[in-house]
PDB file of C-alpha atoms in Angstrom:
ATOM      1  CA  MET P   1     -10.856  45.077 -18.930  1.00 48.00           C
ATOM      2  CA  ASP P   2     -14.035  43.494 -20.362  1.00 52.00           C
ATOM      3  CA  ASP P   3     -16.335  41.013 -18.653  1.00 53.00           C
ATOM      4  CA  SER P   4     -14.875  38.016 -20.528  1.00 54.00           C
ATOM      5  CA  GLN P   5     -11.365  38.909 -19.332  1.00 56.00           C
ATOM      6  CA  LYS P   6     -12.620  39.301 -15.773  1.00 59.00           C
ATOM      7  CA  THR P   7     -14.185  35.869 -16.001  1.00 79.00           C
ATOM      8  CA  LYS P   8     -10.903  34.354 -17.181  1.00 75.00           C
ATOM      9  CA  ASP P   9      -8.978  36.051 -14.398  1.00 75.00           C
ATOM     10  CA  GLU P  10     -11.509  34.943 -11.833  1.00 77.00           C
ATOM     11  CA  LEU P  11     -11.402  31.350 -13.111  1.00 77.00           C
ATOM     12  CA  LEU P  12      -7.594  31.387 -13.043  1.00 77.00           C
ATOM     13  CA  ALA P  13      -7.595  32.691  -9.463  1.00 76.00           C
ATOM     14  CA  GLU P  14     -10.118  30.030  -8.482  1.00 77.00           C
ATOM     15  CA  VAL P  15      -8.043  27.257 -10.047  1.00 76.00           C
ATOM     16  CA  GLN P  16      -4.903  28.503  -8.314  1.00 78.00           C
ATOM     17  CA  GLY P  17      -6.785  28.660  -5.015  1.00 75.00           C
ATOM     18  CA  LEU P  18      -8.025  25.102  -5.460  1.00 77.00           C
ATOM     19  CA  ARG P  19      -4.499  23.919  -6.209  1.00 74.00           C
ATOM     20  CA  ARG P  20      -3.174  25.567  -3.057  1.00 74.00           C
ATOM     21  CA  ALA P  21      -5.991  24.030  -1.018  1.00 71.00           C
ATOM     22  CA  LEU P  22      -5.297  20.607  -2.526  1.00 67.00           C
ATOM     23  CA  ARG P  23      -1.589  20.856  -1.717  1.00 65.00           C
ATOM     24  CA  GLN P  24      -2.406  21.925   1.828  1.00 65.00           C
ATOM     25  CA  ASN P  25      -4.924  19.108   2.280  1.00 63.00           C
ATOM     26  CA  SER P  26      -2.381  16.611   0.994  1.00 61.00           C
ATOM     27  CA  ALA P  27       0.258  17.949   3.384  1.00 64.00           C
ATOM     28  CA  ASP P  28      -2.216  17.841   6.277  1.00 63.00           C
ATOM     29  CA  LEU P  29      -3.150  14.245   5.432  1.00 64.00           C
ATOM     30  CA  GLU P  30       0.499  13.188   5.328  1.00 65.00           C
ATOM     31  CA  GLN P  31       1.147  14.874   8.680  1.00 67.00           C
ATOM     32  CA  PHE P  32      -1.931  13.233  10.216  1.00 65.00           C
ATOM     33  CA  THR P  33      -0.881   9.821   8.882  1.00 66.00           C
ATOM     34  CA  TYR P  34       2.632  10.246  10.254  1.00 68.00           C
ATOM     35  CA  VAL P  35       1.436  11.348  13.706  1.00 68.00           C
ATOM     36  CA  ALA P  36      -1.230   8.626  13.902  1.00 68.00           C
ATOM     37  CA  SER P  37       1.281   5.990  12.852  1.00 69.00           C
ATOM     38  CA  HIS P  38       3.861   7.191  15.358  1.00 71.00           C
ATOM     39  CA  ASP P  39       1.367   7.404  18.228  1.00 75.00           C
ATOM     40  CA  LEU P  40      -0.091   3.959  17.516  1.00 76.00           C
ATOM     41  CA  ARG P  41       3.279   2.211  17.531  1.00 78.00           C
ATOM     42  CA  ALA P  42       3.918   2.786  21.248  1.00 79.00           C
ATOM     43  CA  PRO P  43       0.824   0.884  22.499  1.00 83.00           C
ATOM     44  CA  LEU P  44       1.385  -1.837  19.910  1.00 82.00           C
ATOM     45  CA  ARG P  45       4.931  -2.404  21.124  1.00 85.00           C
ATOM     46  CA  GLY P  46       3.597  -2.375  24.699  1.00 85.00           C
ATOM     47  CA  ILE P  47       1.155  -5.155  23.844  1.00 86.00           C
ATOM     48  CA  ALA P  48       3.893  -7.229  22.213  1.00 86.00           C
ATOM     49  CA  ASN P  49       6.266  -6.703  25.154  1.00 88.00           C
ATOM     50  CA  LEU P  50       3.573  -7.544  27.698  1.00 86.00           C
ATOM     51  CA  SER P  51       2.768 -10.818  25.945  1.00 87.00           C
ATOM     52  CA  GLN P  52       6.472 -11.707  25.928  1.00 87.00           C
ATOM     53  CA  TRP P  53       6.800 -10.938  29.663  1.00 89.00           C
ATOM     54  CA  LEU P  54       3.736 -13.043  30.464  1.00 85.00           C
ATOM     55  CA  GLU P  55       5.197 -15.951  28.535  1.00 86.00           C
ATOM     56  CA  GLU P  56       8.523 -15.648  30.348  1.00 86.00           C
ATOM     57  CA  ASP P  57       6.966 -15.185  33.803  1.00 86.00           C
ATOM     58  CA  LEU P  58       4.548 -18.087  33.526  1.00 85.00           C
ATOM     59  CA  GLY P  59       7.171 -20.342  31.974  1.00 82.00           C
ATOM     60  CA  PRO P  60       6.274 -24.057  32.287  1.00 83.00           C
ATOM     61  CA  ARG P  61       2.881 -23.240  33.817  1.00 84.00           C
ATOM     62  CA  LEU P  62       1.759 -21.876  30.453  1.00 85.00           C
ATOM     63  CA  SER P  63      -0.137 -24.399  28.330  1.00 87.00           C
ATOM     64  CA  GLU P  64       0.805 -24.970  24.688  1.00 88.00           C
ATOM     65  CA  GLY P  65      -2.546 -23.536  23.649  1.00 88.00           C
ATOM     66  CA  SER P  66      -1.953 -20.338  25.607  1.00 87.00           C
ATOM     67  CA  ARG P  67       1.574 -20.091  24.244  1.00 87.00           C
ATOM     68  CA  ARG P  68       0.229 -20.305  20.691  1.00 89.00           C
ATOM     69  CA  GLN P  69      -2.318 -17.585  21.471  1.00 88.00           C
ATOM     70  CA  LEU P  70       0.414 -15.250  22.718  1.00 88.00           C
ATOM     71  CA  GLU P  71       2.449 -15.930  19.581  1.00 87.00           C
ATOM     72  CA  LEU P  72      -0.652 -15.198  17.516  1.00 85.00           C
ATOM     73  CA  LEU P  73      -1.131 -11.925  19.376  1.00 87.00           C
ATOM     74  CA  ARG P  74       2.451 -10.847  18.618  1.00 86.00           C
ATOM     75  CA  GLY P  75       1.907 -11.779  14.985  1.00 83.00           C
ATOM     76  CA  ARG P  76      -1.138  -9.504  14.862  1.00 82.00           C
ATOM     77  CA  VAL P  77       0.928  -6.675  16.325  1.00 83.00           C
ATOM     78  CA  GLN P  78       3.546  -7.135  13.595  1.00 79.00           C
ATOM     79  CA  ARG P  79       0.783  -7.105  10.985  1.00 77.00           C
ATOM     80  CA  MET P  80      -0.601  -3.848  12.365  1.00 78.00           C
ATOM     81  CA  GLU P  81       2.854  -2.271  12.257  1.00 79.00           C
ATOM     82  CA  ALA P  82       3.229  -3.400   8.632  1.00 75.00           C
ATOM     83  CA  MET P  83      -0.116  -1.796   7.802  1.00 74.00           C
ATOM     84  CA  LEU P  84       1.028   1.463   9.398  1.00 78.00           C
ATOM     85  CA  ASP P  85       4.221   1.331   7.324  1.00 76.00           C
ATOM     86  CA  GLY P  86       2.082   0.779   4.229  1.00 74.00           C
ATOM     87  CA  LEU P  87      -0.069   3.789   5.061  1.00 72.00           C
ATOM     88  CA  LEU P  88       3.027   5.965   5.392  1.00 74.00           C
ATOM     89  CA  ASP P  89       4.397   4.718   2.060  1.00 74.00           C
ATOM     90  CA  TYR P  90       1.049   5.412   0.427  1.00 73.00           C
ATOM     91  CA  SER P  91       0.748   8.937   1.836  1.00 70.00           C
ATOM     92  CA  ARG P  92       4.254   9.809   0.615  1.00 70.00           C
ATOM     93  CA  ALA P  93       4.062   8.108  -2.784  1.00 68.00           C
ATOM     94  CA  ASP P  94       3.012  11.160  -4.806  1.00 67.00           C
ATOM     95  CA  ARG P  95       4.718  13.790  -2.631  1.00 66.00           C
ATOM     96  CA  ALA P  96       8.262  12.595  -2.058  1.00 64.00           C
ATOM     97  CA  ARG P  97      10.161  13.616  -5.174  1.00 71.00           C
ATOM     98  CA  HIS P  98      13.851  13.050  -5.756  1.00 74.00           C
ATOM     99  CA  LYS P  99      16.306  14.488  -8.203  1.00 85.00           C
ATOM    100  CA  SER P 100      16.569  12.524 -11.431  1.00 88.00           C
ATOM    101  CA  GLU P 101      19.792  10.639 -11.987  1.00 92.00           C
ATOM    102  CA  PRO P 102      21.106   7.980 -14.380  1.00 93.00           C
ATOM    103  CA  VAL P 103      19.725   4.615 -13.215  1.00 94.00           C
ATOM    104  CA  PRO P 104      20.973   1.337 -14.776  1.00 95.00           C
ATOM    105  CA  VAL P 105      17.657  -0.524 -14.555  1.00 95.00           C
ATOM    106  CA  ASP P 106      19.203  -4.002 -14.937  1.00 95.00           C
ATOM    107  CA  ARG P 107      21.415  -3.448 -11.885  1.00 95.00           C
ATOM    108  CA  LEU P 108      18.543  -1.805  -9.971  1.00 96.00           C
ATOM    109  CA  ILE P 109      16.337  -4.877 -10.449  1.00 95.00           C
ATOM    110  CA  HIS P 110      19.026  -7.294  -9.247  1.00 94.00           C
ATOM    111  CA  GLU P 111      19.865  -5.109  -6.237  1.00 94.00           C
ATOM    112  CA  THR P 112      16.182  -4.933  -5.343  1.00 93.00           C
ATOM    113  CA  LEU P 113      15.812  -8.717  -5.428  1.00 91.00           C
ATOM    114  CA  GLU P 114      18.919  -9.127  -3.259  1.00 90.00           C
ATOM    115  CA  ARG P 115      17.332  -6.879  -0.631  1.00 89.00           C
ATOM    116  CA  LEU P 116      14.299  -9.183  -0.562  1.00 88.00           C
ATOM    117  CA  SER P 117      16.612 -12.184   0.074  1.00 81.00           C
ATOM    118  CA  PRO P 118      14.570 -14.966  -1.559  1.00 81.00           C
ATOM    119  CA  GLY P 119      15.628 -18.590  -1.197  1.00 76.00           C
ATOM    120  CA  PRO P 120      18.034 -20.040  -3.788  1.00 79.00           C
ATOM    121  CA  PRO P 121      15.307 -21.901  -5.736  1.00 88.00           C
ATOM    122  CA  ALA P 122      13.709 -18.587  -6.795  1.00 87.00           C
ATOM    123  CA  ARG P 123      14.860 -17.455 -10.243  1.00 89.00           C
ATOM    124  CA  LEU P 124      14.981 -13.982 -11.729  1.00 91.00           C
ATOM    125  CA  GLU P 125      15.427 -13.411 -15.448  1.00 92.00           C
ATOM    126  CA  VAL P 126      16.011  -9.897 -16.768  1.00 94.00           C
ATOM    127  CA  GLY P 127      15.336  -9.480 -20.451  1.00 93.00           C
ATOM    128  CA  PRO P 128      17.666  -7.701 -22.865  1.00 92.00           C
ATOM    129  CA  GLY P 129      17.642  -4.005 -23.616  1.00 91.00           C
ATOM    130  CA  MET P 130      17.240  -2.690 -20.064  1.00 94.00           C
ATOM    131  CA  PRO P 131      17.957   1.044 -20.333  1.00 93.00           C
ATOM    132  CA  VAL P 132      19.933   3.481 -18.259  1.00 93.00           C
ATOM    133  CA  LEU P 133      17.096   5.838 -17.396  1.00 93.00           C
ATOM    134  CA  VAL P 134      17.473   9.379 -16.139  1.00 92.00           C
ATOM    135  CA  THR P 135      14.762   9.207 -13.496  1.00 92.00           C
ATOM    136  CA  GLU P 136      13.951   9.056  -9.779  1.00 91.00           C
ATOM    137  CA  ARG P 137      15.893   6.056  -8.528  1.00 92.00           C
ATOM    138  CA  ALA P 138      14.109   5.659  -5.176  1.00 90.00           C
ATOM    139  CA  ALA P 139      10.613   5.729  -6.698  1.00 91.00           C
ATOM    140  CA  LEU P 140      11.428   3.248  -9.480  1.00 94.00           C
ATOM    141  CA  GLN P 141      13.145   0.932  -7.006  1.00 93.00           C
ATOM    142  CA  GLN P 142      10.085   1.042  -4.754  1.00 92.00           C
ATOM    143  CA  VAL P 143       7.869  -0.014  -7.678  1.00 94.00           C
ATOM    144  CA  PHE P 144      10.098  -2.979  -8.502  1.00 96.00           C
ATOM    145  CA  GLN P 145      10.434  -3.898  -4.825  1.00 93.00           C
ATOM    146  CA  HIS P 146       6.664  -4.152  -4.362  1.00 92.00           C
ATOM    147  CA  LEU P 147       6.141  -6.101  -7.590  1.00 95.00           C
ATOM    148  CA  LEU P 148       8.991  -8.560  -6.954  1.00 94.00           C
ATOM    149  CA  SER P 149       7.954  -8.983  -3.325  1.00 90.00           C
ATOM    150  CA  ASN P 150       4.380  -9.609  -4.435  1.00 89.00           C
ATOM    151  CA  ALA P 151       5.497 -12.336  -6.841  1.00 90.00           C
ATOM    152  CA  LEU P 152       7.659 -14.062  -4.213  1.00 89.00           C
ATOM    153  CA  LYS P 153       5.067 -13.791  -1.454  1.00 86.00           C
ATOM    154  CA  HIS P 154       2.131 -15.164  -3.422  1.00 83.00           C
ATOM    155  CA  ALA P 155       3.935 -17.853  -5.401  1.00 81.00           C
ATOM    156  CA  GLY P 156       3.054 -20.568  -2.904  1.00 78.00           C
ATOM    157  CA  ARG P 157       6.395 -22.251  -3.518  1.00 81.00           C
ATOM    158  CA  GLU P 158      10.108 -21.418  -3.293  1.00 83.00           C
ATOM    159  CA  ASP P 159      11.097 -22.102  -6.921  1.00 87.00           C
ATOM    160  CA  VAL P 160       9.076 -19.268  -8.436  1.00 90.00           C
ATOM    161  CA  ARG P 161      10.348 -17.895 -11.739  1.00 93.00           C
ATOM    162  CA  ILE P 162      10.151 -14.135 -12.340  1.00 94.00           C
ATOM    163  CA  ARG P 163      10.956 -12.441 -15.625  1.00 95.00           C
ATOM    164  CA  VAL P 164      11.286  -8.677 -16.148  1.00 96.00           C
ATOM    165  CA  GLU P 165      11.158  -7.238 -19.664  1.00 95.00           C
ATOM    166  CA  VAL P 166      11.045  -3.765 -21.192  1.00 95.00           C
ATOM    167  CA  GLU P 167      10.202  -2.045 -24.426  1.00 92.00           C
ATOM    168  CA  PRO P 168      10.406   1.673 -25.207  1.00 87.00           C
ATOM    169  CA  THR P 169       7.223   3.549 -26.096  1.00 85.00           C
ATOM    170  CA  ALA P 170       6.578   7.201 -26.889  1.00 81.00           C
ATOM    171  CA  GLY P 171       7.970   9.171 -23.936  1.00 84.00           C
ATOM    172  CA  PHE P 172       7.900   6.138 -21.631  1.00 91.00           C
ATOM    173  CA  HIS P 173       9.346   2.676 -21.087  1.00 94.00           C
ATOM    174  CA  HIS P 174       6.896  -0.197 -20.777  1.00 96.00           C
ATOM    175  CA  PHE P 175       8.024  -2.705 -18.131  1.00 97.00           C
ATOM    176  CA  ARG P 176       6.572  -6.173 -17.556  1.00 96.00           C
ATOM    177  CA  VAL P 177       7.083  -8.213 -14.387  1.00 96.00           C
ATOM    178  CA  ALA P 178       5.833 -11.758 -14.992  1.00 95.00           C
ATOM    179  CA  ASP P 179       5.735 -14.737 -12.646  1.00 93.00           C
ATOM    180  CA  ASP P 180       4.626 -18.364 -12.858  1.00 90.00           C
ATOM    181  CA  GLY P 181       2.642 -18.249  -9.622  1.00 89.00           C
ATOM    182  CA  PRO P 182      -1.013 -19.144  -9.038  1.00 89.00           C
ATOM    183  CA  GLY P 183      -2.379 -16.236 -11.053  1.00 89.00           C
ATOM    184  CA  ILE P 184      -5.277 -13.864 -10.377  1.00 89.00           C
ATOM    185  CA  ALA P 185      -8.847 -14.405 -11.532  1.00 89.00           C
ATOM    186  CA  PRO P 186     -10.074 -11.583 -13.824  1.00 90.00           C
ATOM    187  CA  ARG P 187     -12.817 -10.581 -11.364  1.00 90.00           C
ATOM    188  CA  PHE P 188     -10.074  -9.407  -8.967  1.00 88.00           C
ATOM    189  CA  HIS P 189      -7.993  -7.412 -11.475  1.00 90.00           C
ATOM    190  CA  GLU P 190      -9.372  -4.071 -10.276  1.00 89.00           C
ATOM    191  CA  LYS P 191      -9.762  -4.959  -6.608  1.00 88.00           C
ATOM    192  CA  ILE P 192      -6.065  -5.710  -6.052  1.00 87.00           C
ATOM    193  CA  TRP P 193      -5.119  -2.042  -6.512  1.00 87.00           C
ATOM    194  CA  ASN P 194      -7.214  -0.918  -3.534  1.00 85.00           C
ATOM    195  CA  PRO P 195      -5.704  -0.367  -0.053  1.00 77.00           C
ATOM    196  CA  PHE P 196      -5.582  -3.319   2.364  1.00 71.00           C
ATOM    197  CA  GLN P 197      -6.699  -5.824  -0.275  1.00 68.00           C
ATOM    198  CA  THR P 198      -5.448  -9.408  -0.162  1.00 70.00           C
ATOM    199  CA  LEU P 199      -6.844 -12.322  -2.149  1.00 61.00           C
ATOM    200  CA  VAL P 200      -5.857 -14.975   0.378  1.00 59.00           C
ATOM    201  CA  SER P 201      -6.128 -15.078   4.148  1.00 52.00           C
ATOM    202  CA  ARG P 202      -3.399 -13.149   5.956  1.00 53.00           C
ATOM    203  CA  ASP P 203      -2.935 -16.256   8.088  1.00 53.00           C
ATOM    204  CA  LYS P 204      -1.656 -17.991   4.936  1.00 54.00           C
ATOM    205  CA  VAL P 205       0.246 -15.106   3.293  1.00 50.00           C
ATOM    206  CA  GLU P 206       1.317 -12.335   5.650  1.00 54.00           C
ATOM    207  CA  GLY P 207       1.054  -8.850   4.228  1.00 56.00           C
ATOM    208  CA  ALA P 208      -0.484  -5.425   4.738  1.00 60.00           C
ATOM    209  CA  GLY P 209      -2.255  -5.350   1.371  1.00 70.00           C
ATOM    210  CA  MET P 210      -0.754  -1.946   0.530  1.00 80.00           C
ATOM    211  CA  GLY P 211       2.014  -2.788  -1.946  1.00 84.00           C
ATOM    212  CA  LEU P 212       0.057  -2.643  -5.186  1.00 89.00           C
ATOM    213  CA  CYS P 213      -1.855   0.527  -4.300  1.00 88.00           C
ATOM    214  CA  VAL P 214       1.507   2.192  -3.546  1.00 89.00           C
ATOM    215  CA  VAL P 215       2.759   1.008  -6.955  1.00 92.00           C
ATOM    216  CA  LYS P 216      -0.324   2.477  -8.627  1.00 92.00           C
ATOM    217  CA  LYS P 217       0.105   5.816  -6.876  1.00 90.00           C
ATOM    218  CA  LEU P 218       3.821   6.019  -7.675  1.00 92.00           C
ATOM    219  CA  VAL P 219       3.327   5.175 -11.349  1.00 93.00           C
ATOM    220  CA  GLU P 220       0.246   7.299 -12.002  1.00 92.00           C
ATOM    221  CA  GLY P 221       1.722  10.191 -10.027  1.00 89.00           C
ATOM    222  CA  ARG P 222       4.475  10.313 -12.643  1.00 89.00           C
ATOM    223  CA  GLY P 223       2.142  10.136 -15.601  1.00 91.00           C
ATOM    224  CA  GLY P 224       2.402   6.397 -16.232  1.00 93.00           C
ATOM    225  CA  ARG P 225      -0.100   3.537 -16.294  1.00 94.00           C
ATOM    226  CA  VAL P 226      -0.232   0.243 -14.428  1.00 95.00           C
ATOM    227  CA  TRP P 227      -2.321  -2.866 -15.077  1.00 95.00           C
ATOM    228  CA  VAL P 228      -2.278  -6.644 -14.740  1.00 94.00           C
ATOM    229  CA  GLU P 229      -2.842  -9.542 -17.133  1.00 93.00           C
ATOM    230  CA  SER P 230      -3.546 -12.852 -15.448  1.00 91.00           C
ATOM    231  CA  ALA P 231      -5.803 -15.866 -15.211  1.00 87.00           C
ATOM    232  CA  GLU P 232      -6.261 -18.250 -12.339  1.00 85.00           C
ATOM    233  CA  GLY P 233      -3.560 -20.927 -12.413  1.00 85.00           C
ATOM    234  CA  ALA P 234      -1.606 -19.214 -15.217  1.00 86.00           C
ATOM    235  CA  GLY P 235       0.750 -16.792 -13.466  1.00 89.00           C
ATOM    236  CA  ALA P 236       0.503 -13.006 -13.571  1.00 92.00           C
ATOM    237  CA  THR P 237       2.117 -10.233 -15.587  1.00 95.00           C
ATOM    238  CA  PHE P 238       2.169  -6.754 -14.094  1.00 96.00           C
ATOM    239  CA  HIS P 239       2.663  -3.939 -16.585  1.00 96.00           C
ATOM    240  CA  PHE P 240       3.671  -0.354 -15.915  1.00 96.00           C
ATOM    241  CA  THR P 241       4.919   2.547 -17.980  1.00 95.00           C
ATOM    242  CA  TRP P 242       7.586   4.834 -16.552  1.00 94.00           C
ATOM    243  CA  PRO P 243       8.858   8.197 -17.778  1.00 89.00           C
ATOM    244  CA  GLY P 244      12.490   9.132 -18.119  1.00 78.00           C
ATOM    245  CA  SER P 245      14.915   9.843 -20.897  1.00 77.00           C
ATOM    246  CA  GLU P 246      17.362   7.138 -21.796  1.00 72.00           C
ATOM    247  CA  GLU P 247      21.024   7.915 -21.278  1.00 66.00           C
ATOM    248  CA  ARG P 248      23.105   6.825 -24.204  1.00 59.00           C
ATOM    249  CA  ILE P 249      26.382   5.127 -23.313  1.00 52.00           C
ATOM    250  CA  SER P 250      29.129   5.901 -25.819  1.00 46.00           C
TER     251      SER P 250
END
């Protein structure tokens, strides 16, 4: 075996070692996130319960201002729990893989919106040509759930209109989720994909700020792309490409 072949073998062994280390680090991070999330929930629930007991024990002696402060405290606890849930979703996004199955995307989108239970004024339009994709149902549903939830949450009104469209591209399907909400200024188009990012105060729009970074990780972890087109006051269109062969219905 010559020196060049030894070098190739050594490089291959090094690459394989790095891959094993990366997988182990990823597994360790997921385990740490799970344990930290689990261990933090107990004291958070204790804080919420204690505030509720104080409110009940003090009863009429509690001023309206103090009552509002206790309600605010419980709201902060709920926010922290939502952030922990978001961290868990994020840590699992590129690791949890499911068997591919035929997924009627039109039905998946409607089922996802029903789970979000928006008010009757909200409207969803699904464009023609939605495929039956052979893909990971849970992952694709999670992407749509975050994008639809994001549109509903940030609309600022109940009669938001959301339209989902698709077009096939080479090896992928290009989906667009558009809304007629307040839009996003171009200077924030990159920032919104980072963890814990919100463009408005959480006192106005409650959220953990993890949804879009989970979407990005899910999509890119499967070889796709995700981006946004928007301007302030002109709604937003979220684009993503998703792999999966299309099942032909005879």
